Amino acid sequence: MTIRMRFKSLILGSIFTSFMFQANAQNAAGDLDQYNVITTGVPFLMISPDARAGGMGDVGGASSPDANNIHWNAGKLAFLGEDNAFLSLSYTPWLNRLVPDINLAYMTYNQAINDKSAFGMSLKYFSLGDINFTDNDGNSQGTFNPNELAVDGSYALKLSETWGAGIALRYIYSNLTQGQSVPGLQTKPGQAFGADLGFYYEGRKKNLKNGQKGRWAFGTAITNMGSKISYSESGQENFIPTNLRIGGRYDLEIDEYNRVSFLLDINKLLVPTPPIYYKTYNGRDSTDADGNKIVEFGKDDDVSPIAGMAQALNPNAKPNGFSELMDELVWNAGVEYWYSDIFAVRGGYQHENEFKGNRKYFTLGIGIKYNVFGLDFSYLIPANQTVRSPLENTLRFTLYFDFGALGNGEQG
C-alpha cells in the first residue's frame, strides 16, 4: 500500500532547521538578483549545538578551547592542556512555539592525552517529534518519531607552542520516513560519512599599557566533507552540508579579574550553487533529448562531493558570478566578557544575505562557573521580521564539567 505521510511537517522541519527559505532563482523578466538558496541534506549538522557559542552569534572557529571543540574546529582540541578533560551536555528546544517535541541534544567528551595531543567524542541527536503516517484515504498507519544523529571521533596534535591541527570522523544517520513507501517509492534511512579538518593558532600573551595583556587567535576548519545521502535505492542523492569556517579572536585582559574577547567567523557552504535553467513557454524547466535540464546560467550541480567543493568556490559556476559568491558568505560576530573566571556575559550577531536565506539575528548569553561545574545559557532575538528564527524566544543551555579546573582553577 502506498503511504501518504505528513511531508509538510517534515519539510518545514528541515527548512526551519537550516533557517533557509527557498524561492525561484529567476523571475519572469530574467532578473538574476533573486532568491537562490543553497540547500543540503541533514542540515541539523549545521545547528549551533552549545549555548556558549549560541550566545556569541554562533561563532566558534577561533573561540577559546572548551567542551564543544569538535563541532567548531577540531584543531582547538590540541590546546586543552595536559591532564585536562571536558564533559558537556547541551539541549535546544526547536520550534517550541509551534510544536512541543522537536529538540536537539548534544553530548561531548574531550580528553588530553598529554601536553601535545588530545582526543574527543560527541553525539548529536535531533528529534523531529511525533509524525502521524496515513494512507491515501486518511487511515492512520501509526505514529512515528523521525530522527537524525551524528557520532564523531576526533584527534588533535600540537604542531608547535602556538599551532594545533585536528581531524574528526563522523557517521551520520537520518531516519525521516521510518521505511514507509512514499508515492510508489520504498524509502530507507539515509546514511553518510563525513570528516573534518581544522587548524588553530593561539598567540602568546603580550603586555600592553596599564598592565593589560592582549592575545590573538585564529582558526580555520572544513567540516562535513563526505559522501552524499539518499533515502531510497533509486532516489535523489543530496549533498551533506560541507562548510568552510574561518575565525579570529582577540583577548584583552584588563586586569586579573576582568577579561573580554572579540570574535569573528566567516562561513561558506562548500556545496554547488543551484543553476538557473532555460524555461519553456509555460515556465517549466527545459530538457534535452535525454531528459536532462538545460543550464542557462551557472553550472550543473549534479557533481561529486569533491567537485562540488571546488565548484562552490568558483565564481564562474554561479548564475551571478563573483557577486553571488560574496553573497553566500555568512558573517558571525560575538563578544564575551568574564569576571574572575566565574561569571560571563555574551552577545553576538549573525548576518546572511537576503537572497541566500536572510538569517539575521542577535544573541545574548550568560555563563556561570564554579570550580569544575559550569552552566551556559543563550537567547536569540531576530533582527528582521520576514524570516523568523526557530530559536526565537528559546532559552537553550549547556551543562559542562571542566575537570582540569580542579588542578589549575582556570576557565577552559
Tab-separated table of C-alpha atoms in Angstrom:
chain	number	residue	atom	x	y	z
A	1	MET	CA	0.000	0.000	0.000
A	2	THR	CA	1.236	3.485	-0.859
A	3	ILE	CA	1.600	5.553	2.274
A	4	ARG	CA	0.988	9.279	2.402
A	5	MET	CA	2.685	10.830	5.366
A	6	ARG	CA	2.621	14.401	6.571
A	7	PHE	CA	5.530	15.563	4.434
A	8	LYS	CA	4.628	19.170	5.028
A	9	SER	CA	5.679	18.836	8.656
A	10	LEU	CA	8.940	17.158	7.746
A	11	ILE	CA	9.781	19.628	5.023
A	12	LEU	CA	9.045	22.555	7.303
A	13	GLY	CA	11.194	20.949	9.970
A	14	SER	CA	14.123	20.605	7.581
A	15	ILE	CA	13.721	24.129	6.245
A	16	PHE	CA	13.492	25.642	9.707
A	17	THR	CA	16.419	23.509	10.821
A	18	SER	CA	18.706	25.246	8.361
A	19	PHE	CA	16.835	28.598	8.705
A	20	MET	CA	16.533	28.626	4.910
A	21	PHE	CA	13.648	29.653	2.733
A	22	GLN	CA	13.890	28.827	-0.964
A	23	ALA	CA	12.156	30.572	-3.841
A	24	ASN	CA	12.592	30.751	-7.600
A	25	ALA	CA	16.082	31.759	-8.653
A	26	GLN	CA	14.885	33.873	-11.559
A	27	ASN	CA	11.792	35.960	-12.075
A	28	ALA	CA	9.813	36.262	-15.262
A	29	ALA	CA	11.927	39.134	-16.509
A	30	GLY	CA	15.132	37.131	-16.193
A	31	ASP	CA	16.496	39.119	-13.252
A	32	LEU	CA	19.249	37.048	-11.587
A	33	ASP	CA	19.161	39.072	-8.370
A	34	GLN	CA	16.605	36.784	-6.761
A	35	TYR	CA	16.484	34.050	-4.143
A	36	ASN	CA	18.855	31.194	-4.917
A	37	VAL	CA	19.417	29.439	-1.604
A	38	ILE	CA	21.855	26.543	-1.289
A	39	THR	CA	20.114	23.615	0.396
A	40	THR	CA	21.556	20.309	1.617
A	41	GLY	CA	20.557	17.069	3.266
A	42	VAL	CA	20.861	16.615	7.058
A	43	PRO	CA	21.004	20.379	7.807
A	44	PHE	CA	20.873	19.601	11.541
A	45	LEU	CA	24.663	19.184	11.309
A	46	MET	CA	24.962	22.962	10.934
A	47	ILE	CA	22.930	23.888	14.006
A	48	SER	CA	24.995	25.550	16.712
A	49	PRO	CA	24.718	22.868	19.417
A	50	ASP	CA	26.015	24.656	22.523
A	51	ALA	CA	24.802	27.656	24.463
A	52	ARG	CA	28.196	29.352	24.787
A	53	ALA	CA	28.635	29.772	21.018
A	54	GLY	CA	24.891	30.360	20.708
A	55	GLY	CA	25.198	33.389	22.973
A	56	MET	CA	28.024	34.851	20.863
A	57	GLY	CA	26.286	34.871	17.484
A	58	ASP	CA	27.245	31.263	16.668
A	59	VAL	CA	30.988	31.905	16.488
A	60	GLY	CA	33.430	29.115	17.261
A	61	GLY	CA	36.212	28.872	14.686
A	62	ALA	CA	38.722	30.564	16.997
A	63	SER	CA	36.931	30.816	20.341
A	64	SER	CA	38.945	29.622	23.335
A	65	PRO	CA	39.048	25.815	23.639
A	66	ASP	CA	36.125	24.359	25.565
A	67	ALA	CA	33.933	21.275	25.756
A	68	ASN	CA	32.449	21.723	22.273
A	69	ASN	CA	35.588	21.965	20.146
A	70	ILE	CA	34.653	19.139	17.769
A	71	HIS	CA	31.680	20.901	16.219
A	72	TRP	CA	33.555	24.137	15.554
A	73	ASN	CA	37.211	23.303	14.972
A	74	ALA	CA	38.892	20.032	15.918
A	75	GLY	CA	42.265	21.811	15.912
A	76	LYS	CA	41.351	23.517	19.200
A	77	LEU	CA	41.437	20.139	20.953
A	78	ALA	CA	45.233	20.291	20.983
A	79	PHE	CA	45.082	23.221	23.428
A	80	LEU	CA	43.093	21.504	26.169
A	81	GLY	CA	46.156	21.346	28.391
A	82	GLU	CA	47.869	18.367	29.973
A	83	ASP	CA	45.659	16.223	32.258
A	84	ASN	CA	42.585	18.254	31.286
A	85	ALA	CA	39.179	16.890	30.294
A	86	PHE	CA	35.710	18.229	29.488
A	87	LEU	CA	32.289	16.604	29.640
A	88	SER	CA	29.344	18.527	28.187
A	89	LEU	CA	25.582	18.124	27.776
A	90	SER	CA	23.550	20.599	25.677
A	91	TYR	CA	19.847	20.831	24.945
A	92	THR	CA	17.987	23.018	22.455
A	93	PRO	CA	14.184	23.076	22.077
A	94	TRP	CA	13.299	23.612	18.420
A	95	LEU	CA	10.178	25.347	17.120
A	96	ASN	CA	8.816	25.221	20.646
A	97	ARG	CA	6.332	27.990	19.841
A	98	LEU	CA	4.719	25.695	17.233
A	99	VAL	CA	5.305	22.145	18.465
A	100	PRO	CA	6.480	20.876	21.855
A	101	ASP	CA	8.547	17.829	20.903
A	102	ILE	CA	11.237	18.875	18.392
A	103	ASN	CA	14.662	19.195	20.009
A	104	LEU	CA	18.408	18.866	19.598
A	105	ALA	CA	20.607	17.140	22.180
A	106	TYR	CA	24.406	17.212	22.119
A	107	MET	CA	26.896	15.335	24.296
A	108	THR	CA	30.689	15.603	24.154
A	109	TYR	CA	33.763	14.322	25.940
A	110	ASN	CA	37.266	15.750	25.351
A	111	GLN	CA	40.396	14.319	26.971
A	112	ALA	CA	44.027	15.426	26.787
A	113	ILE	CA	46.415	12.543	26.098
A	114	ASN	CA	49.474	14.598	27.046
A	115	ASP	CA	50.565	18.227	26.714
A	116	LYS	CA	50.676	17.936	22.891
A	117	SER	CA	47.674	15.824	21.897
A	118	ALA	CA	44.052	15.115	22.769
A	119	PHE	CA	41.020	13.175	21.573
A	120	GLY	CA	37.307	13.836	21.644
A	121	MET	CA	33.945	12.144	21.077
A	122	SER	CA	30.494	13.571	20.535
A	123	LEU	CA	26.907	12.556	19.845
A	124	LYS	CA	24.353	14.887	18.257
A	125	TYR	CA	20.707	13.740	18.241
A	126	PHE	CA	17.891	15.616	16.518
A	127	SER	CA	14.284	14.543	17.080
A	128	LEU	CA	11.502	15.784	14.773
A	129	GLY	CA	8.801	14.782	17.232
A	130	ASP	CA	5.830	12.527	16.532
A	131	ILE	CA	4.520	12.337	12.963
A	132	ASN	CA	1.270	10.608	12.026
A	133	PHE	CA	1.501	8.455	8.870
A	134	THR	CA	-1.695	7.909	6.863
A	135	ASP	CA	-2.645	6.161	3.642
A	136	ASN	CA	-4.345	7.825	0.664
A	137	ASP	CA	-7.739	7.501	2.367
A	138	GLY	CA	-6.551	9.197	5.543
A	139	ASN	CA	-6.406	5.990	7.590
A	140	SER	CA	-3.719	6.061	10.262
A	141	GLN	CA	-0.702	3.855	9.679
A	142	GLY	CA	0.880	4.634	13.004
A	143	THR	CA	2.709	7.405	14.773
A	144	PHE	CA	6.463	7.517	14.398
A	145	ASN	CA	9.346	9.663	15.578
A	146	PRO	CA	11.649	10.722	12.709
A	147	ASN	CA	15.134	11.399	13.996
A	148	GLU	CA	18.700	12.085	12.941
A	149	LEU	CA	22.025	11.585	14.671
A	150	ALA	CA	25.745	12.039	14.169
A	151	VAL	CA	28.527	10.254	16.059
A	152	ASP	CA	32.013	11.807	15.996
A	153	GLY	CA	35.524	10.859	16.991
A	154	SER	CA	38.429	13.305	16.756
A	155	TYR	CA	42.145	13.632	17.395
A	156	ALA	CA	44.311	16.752	17.610
A	157	LEU	CA	48.043	17.378	17.806
A	158	LYS	CA	50.065	20.443	18.743
A	159	LEU	CA	52.383	21.302	15.859
A	160	SER	CA	54.156	23.954	17.935
A	161	GLU	CA	53.543	26.046	21.016
A	162	THR	CA	51.096	28.190	19.053
A	163	TRP	CA	49.705	25.912	16.299
A	164	GLY	CA	47.421	22.895	16.505
A	165	ALA	CA	45.750	20.631	13.931
A	166	GLY	CA	42.883	18.208	14.315
A	167	ILE	CA	40.731	15.758	12.398
A	168	ALA	CA	37.294	14.329	13.095
A	169	LEU	CA	35.458	11.396	11.557
A	170	ARG	CA	31.662	11.325	11.542
A	171	TYR	CA	28.892	8.784	10.978
A	172	ILE	CA	25.529	10.296	10.019
A	173	TYR	CA	22.170	8.547	10.294
A	174	SER	CA	18.886	10.143	9.182
A	175	ASN	CA	15.603	8.253	9.574
A	176	LEU	CA	12.817	10.559	8.354
A	177	THR	CA	10.283	8.129	6.905
A	178	GLN	CA	10.501	5.022	9.113
A	179	GLY	CA	10.800	2.872	5.958
A	180	GLN	CA	7.407	3.886	4.559
A	181	SER	CA	6.521	3.877	0.854
A	182	VAL	CA	6.108	7.428	-0.401
A	183	PRO	CA	4.107	7.508	-3.506
A	184	GLY	CA	5.420	4.409	-5.185
A	185	LEU	CA	8.952	4.649	-3.761
A	186	GLN	CA	10.248	2.498	-0.927
A	187	THR	CA	12.215	4.648	1.488
A	188	LYS	CA	15.053	3.820	3.846
A	189	PRO	CA	17.112	5.661	6.468
A	190	GLY	CA	19.816	7.832	4.947
A	191	GLN	CA	23.404	7.155	5.954
A	192	ALA	CA	26.597	9.040	5.200
A	193	PHE	CA	30.152	9.505	6.414
A	194	GLY	CA	31.965	12.788	6.882
A	195	ALA	CA	35.295	14.182	8.016
A	196	ASP	CA	36.559	17.479	9.443
A	197	LEU	CA	39.978	19.090	9.185
A	198	GLY	CA	40.832	22.015	11.442
A	199	PHE	CA	43.781	24.281	12.277
A	200	TYR	CA	44.073	26.612	15.241
A	201	TYR	CA	46.611	29.281	16.197
A	202	GLU	CA	46.740	30.826	19.667
A	203	GLY	CA	49.404	33.505	20.118
A	204	ARG	CA	51.285	34.290	23.263
A	205	LYS	CA	50.018	36.988	25.573
A	206	LYS	CA	51.645	40.384	25.054
A	207	ASN	CA	51.973	43.121	27.630
A	208	LEU	CA	50.048	46.303	26.837
A	209	LYS	CA	49.709	49.646	28.550
A	210	ASN	CA	48.491	49.963	32.139
A	211	GLY	CA	49.324	46.346	32.925
A	212	GLN	CA	46.836	44.945	30.430
A	213	LYS	CA	47.577	41.938	28.230
A	214	GLY	CA	46.412	41.007	24.734
A	215	ARG	CA	46.431	37.907	22.567
A	216	TRP	CA	45.355	36.956	19.022
A	217	ALA	CA	43.927	33.619	17.939
A	218	PHE	CA	42.914	32.323	14.518
A	219	GLY	CA	41.241	29.155	13.313
A	220	THR	CA	40.001	27.545	10.122
A	221	ALA	CA	38.080	24.334	9.594
A	222	ILE	CA	36.433	22.430	6.784
A	223	THR	CA	33.636	20.331	8.259
A	224	ASN	CA	31.372	17.572	6.933
A	225	MET	CA	33.481	16.579	3.943
A	226	GLY	CA	31.961	13.310	2.810
A	227	SER	CA	29.527	11.227	0.844
A	228	LYS	CA	26.086	12.255	-0.353
A	229	ILE	CA	22.981	10.967	1.392
A	230	SER	CA	19.896	9.289	-0.080
A	231	TYR	CA	16.623	7.982	1.341
A	232	SER	CA	15.914	5.292	-1.283
A	233	GLU	CA	17.822	2.953	-3.587
A	234	SER	CA	16.857	4.934	-6.671
A	235	GLY	CA	16.091	8.333	-5.167
A	236	GLN	CA	17.973	11.592	-5.452
A	237	GLU	CA	21.258	11.933	-3.576
A	238	ASN	CA	21.786	15.119	-1.573
A	239	PHE	CA	24.980	16.824	-0.507
A	240	ILE	CA	25.694	16.922	3.200
A	241	PRO	CA	26.482	20.452	4.486
A	242	THR	CA	30.225	20.712	3.869
A	243	ASN	CA	31.319	24.057	5.314
A	244	LEU	CA	34.403	26.272	5.365
A	245	ARG	CA	34.795	28.319	8.547
A	246	ILE	CA	37.463	30.988	9.105
A	247	GLY	CA	37.589	32.639	12.519
A	248	GLY	CA	39.555	35.143	14.559
A	249	ARG	CA	39.649	36.233	18.202
A	250	TYR	CA	41.305	38.928	20.256
A	251	ASP	CA	41.597	38.584	24.045
A	252	LEU	CA	42.073	41.631	26.243
A	253	GLU	CA	42.949	41.015	29.889
A	254	ILE	CA	42.050	44.282	31.597
A	255	ASP	CA	43.269	43.113	34.997
A	256	GLU	CA	43.398	39.907	36.999
A	257	TYR	CA	39.602	39.870	37.349
A	258	ASN	CA	38.278	41.200	34.039
A	259	ARG	CA	38.742	39.738	30.562
A	260	VAL	CA	36.938	40.408	27.280
A	261	SER	CA	37.184	38.617	23.912
A	262	PHE	CA	36.083	39.811	20.475
A	263	LEU	CA	35.315	37.142	17.865
A	264	LEU	CA	34.511	36.967	14.156
A	265	ASP	CA	33.690	33.980	11.907
A	266	ILE	CA	33.119	33.819	8.151
A	267	ASN	CA	31.279	30.736	6.865
A	268	LYS	CA	30.850	29.429	3.332
A	269	LEU	CA	28.961	26.277	2.365
A	270	LEU	CA	31.135	24.153	0.055
A	271	VAL	CA	28.111	22.911	-1.881
A	272	PRO	CA	27.350	23.894	-5.513
A	273	THR	CA	25.056	26.836	-6.105
A	274	PRO	CA	21.833	25.779	-7.906
A	275	PRO	CA	21.985	26.820	-11.566
A	276	ILE	CA	19.253	28.614	-13.478
A	277	TYR	CA	17.681	26.527	-16.232
A	278	TYR	CA	16.180	27.546	-19.523
A	279	LYS	CA	12.409	27.791	-19.286
A	280	THR	CA	9.700	26.644	-21.657
A	281	TYR	CA	6.894	28.973	-22.680
A	282	ASN	CA	4.804	27.771	-19.724
A	283	GLY	CA	7.583	28.363	-17.188
A	284	ARG	CA	8.846	24.792	-16.798
A	285	ASP	CA	12.499	23.763	-16.965
A	286	SER	CA	13.614	22.912	-20.495
A	287	THR	CA	15.165	19.482	-21.054
A	288	ASP	CA	17.271	17.907	-23.786
A	289	ALA	CA	16.546	14.694	-25.695
A	290	ASP	CA	17.785	12.615	-22.740
A	291	GLY	CA	15.530	14.402	-20.268
A	292	ASN	CA	18.336	16.413	-18.652
A	293	LYS	CA	17.655	20.017	-17.660
A	294	ILE	CA	19.407	22.635	-19.783
A	295	VAL	CA	21.502	25.119	-17.774
A	296	GLU	CA	21.234	28.780	-18.794
A	297	PHE	CA	23.297	30.429	-16.022
A	298	GLY	CA	25.797	28.744	-13.692
A	299	LYS	CA	26.862	25.113	-13.846
A	300	ASP	CA	25.129	21.771	-13.373
A	301	ASP	CA	25.139	20.928	-9.655
A	302	ASP	CA	24.844	17.155	-10.169
A	303	VAL	CA	28.522	16.504	-9.420
A	304	SER	CA	30.612	14.533	-6.933
A	305	PRO	CA	31.241	15.913	-3.429
A	306	ILE	CA	34.860	16.788	-4.243
A	307	ALA	CA	33.893	18.523	-7.487
A	308	GLY	CA	31.089	20.246	-5.599
A	309	MET	CA	33.538	21.746	-3.079
A	310	ALA	CA	35.626	23.215	-5.883
A	311	GLN	CA	32.548	24.403	-7.751
A	312	ALA	CA	31.245	26.146	-4.614
A	313	LEU	CA	34.288	28.445	-4.624
A	314	ASN	CA	34.292	29.069	-8.386
A	315	PRO	CA	32.603	32.373	-9.314
A	316	ASN	CA	32.134	31.144	-12.893
A	317	ALA	CA	29.949	28.305	-11.608
A	318	LYS	CA	27.378	30.701	-10.154
A	319	PRO	CA	24.499	32.309	-12.038
A	320	ASN	CA	25.508	35.777	-10.841
A	321	GLY	CA	29.264	35.289	-10.789
A	322	PHE	CA	31.593	36.751	-8.159
A	323	SER	CA	28.923	38.901	-6.534
A	324	GLU	CA	26.888	35.769	-5.793
A	325	LEU	CA	29.950	34.108	-4.258
A	326	MET	CA	30.252	37.067	-1.888
A	327	ASP	CA	26.522	36.913	-1.145
A	328	GLU	CA	26.939	33.316	0.050
A	329	LEU	CA	29.256	34.289	2.908
A	330	VAL	CA	27.679	34.191	6.375
A	331	TRP	CA	29.167	36.597	8.929
A	332	ASN	CA	29.104	35.873	12.656
A	333	ALA	CA	30.425	38.260	15.305
A	334	GLY	CA	30.497	37.904	19.069
A	335	VAL	CA	31.869	39.284	22.309
A	336	GLU	CA	32.466	37.523	25.630
A	337	TYR	CA	33.239	39.119	28.996
A	338	TRP	CA	34.459	37.129	32.002
A	339	TYR	CA	34.665	38.340	35.570
A	340	SER	CA	37.139	36.401	37.698
A	341	ASP	CA	36.563	33.284	35.575
A	342	ILE	CA	33.261	32.855	37.421
A	343	PHE	CA	30.638	34.848	35.520
A	344	ALA	CA	30.391	35.541	31.778
A	345	VAL	CA	28.190	37.841	29.686
A	346	ARG	CA	27.950	37.286	25.917
A	347	GLY	CA	26.436	38.898	22.863
A	348	GLY	CA	26.561	38.361	19.120
A	349	TYR	CA	25.101	38.868	15.684
A	350	GLN	CA	24.717	36.792	12.507
A	351	HIS	CA	24.287	38.267	9.042
A	352	GLU	CA	23.271	36.399	5.901
A	353	ASN	CA	22.367	37.932	2.541
A	354	GLU	CA	18.621	38.294	1.949
A	355	PHE	CA	18.821	36.251	-1.269
A	356	LYS	CA	20.679	33.391	0.451
A	357	GLY	CA	18.466	32.724	3.447
A	358	ASN	CA	18.207	36.106	5.199
A	359	ARG	CA	19.177	34.717	8.598
A	360	LYS	CA	19.850	37.842	10.637
A	361	TYR	CA	19.646	37.765	14.403
A	362	PHE	CA	21.169	38.998	17.647
A	363	THR	CA	22.046	36.677	20.503
A	364	LEU	CA	22.529	37.090	24.230
A	365	GLY	CA	24.064	34.680	26.700
A	366	ILE	CA	25.429	34.230	30.187
A	367	GLY	CA	27.757	31.702	31.751
A	368	ILE	CA	28.328	30.673	35.347
A	369	LYS	CA	31.250	28.587	36.516
A	370	TYR	CA	32.236	27.273	39.909
A	371	ASN	CA	35.267	25.004	40.123
A	372	VAL	CA	34.622	22.087	37.726
A	373	PHE	CA	30.965	22.857	37.165
A	374	GLY	CA	29.586	25.302	34.583
A	375	LEU	CA	26.276	26.374	33.055
A	376	ASP	CA	25.768	28.380	29.850
A	377	PHE	CA	22.508	29.925	28.632
A	378	SER	CA	21.677	31.684	25.363
A	379	TYR	CA	18.742	33.565	23.869
A	380	LEU	CA	18.076	34.617	20.262
A	381	ILE	CA	16.473	37.863	19.063
A	382	PRO	CA	15.546	38.088	15.334
A	383	ALA	CA	16.870	41.162	13.521
A	384	ASN	CA	14.195	41.100	10.809
A	385	GLN	CA	10.535	40.223	10.733
A	386	THR	CA	10.468	38.458	7.345
A	387	VAL	CA	12.418	35.356	8.402
A	388	ARG	CA	11.635	34.327	11.965
A	389	SER	CA	14.136	32.039	13.614
A	390	PRO	CA	13.024	28.688	15.055
A	391	LEU	CA	15.042	29.614	18.149
A	392	GLU	CA	13.140	32.849	18.754
A	393	ASN	CA	12.258	33.172	22.447
A	394	THR	CA	14.046	29.883	23.120
A	395	LEU	CA	16.396	29.529	26.065
A	396	ARG	CA	18.944	26.827	25.316
A	397	PHE	CA	21.534	25.649	27.799
A	398	THR	CA	24.750	23.685	28.253
A	399	LEU	CA	25.924	21.925	31.383
A	400	TYR	CA	29.628	21.100	31.431
A	401	PHE	CA	32.371	19.813	33.691
A	402	ASP	CA	35.896	21.195	33.357
A	403	PHE	CA	37.938	18.614	35.236
A	404	GLY	CA	41.193	20.461	34.566
A	405	ALA	CA	39.949	23.327	36.743
A	406	LEU	CA	40.482	21.084	39.771
A	407	GLY	CA	44.193	21.495	39.304
A	408	ASN	CA	44.659	24.965	37.875
A	409	GLY	CA	41.477	26.921	38.604
A	410	GLU	CA	41.345	28.327	35.056
A	411	GLN	CA	38.353	28.717	32.800
A	412	GLY	CA	38.527	26.466	29.749
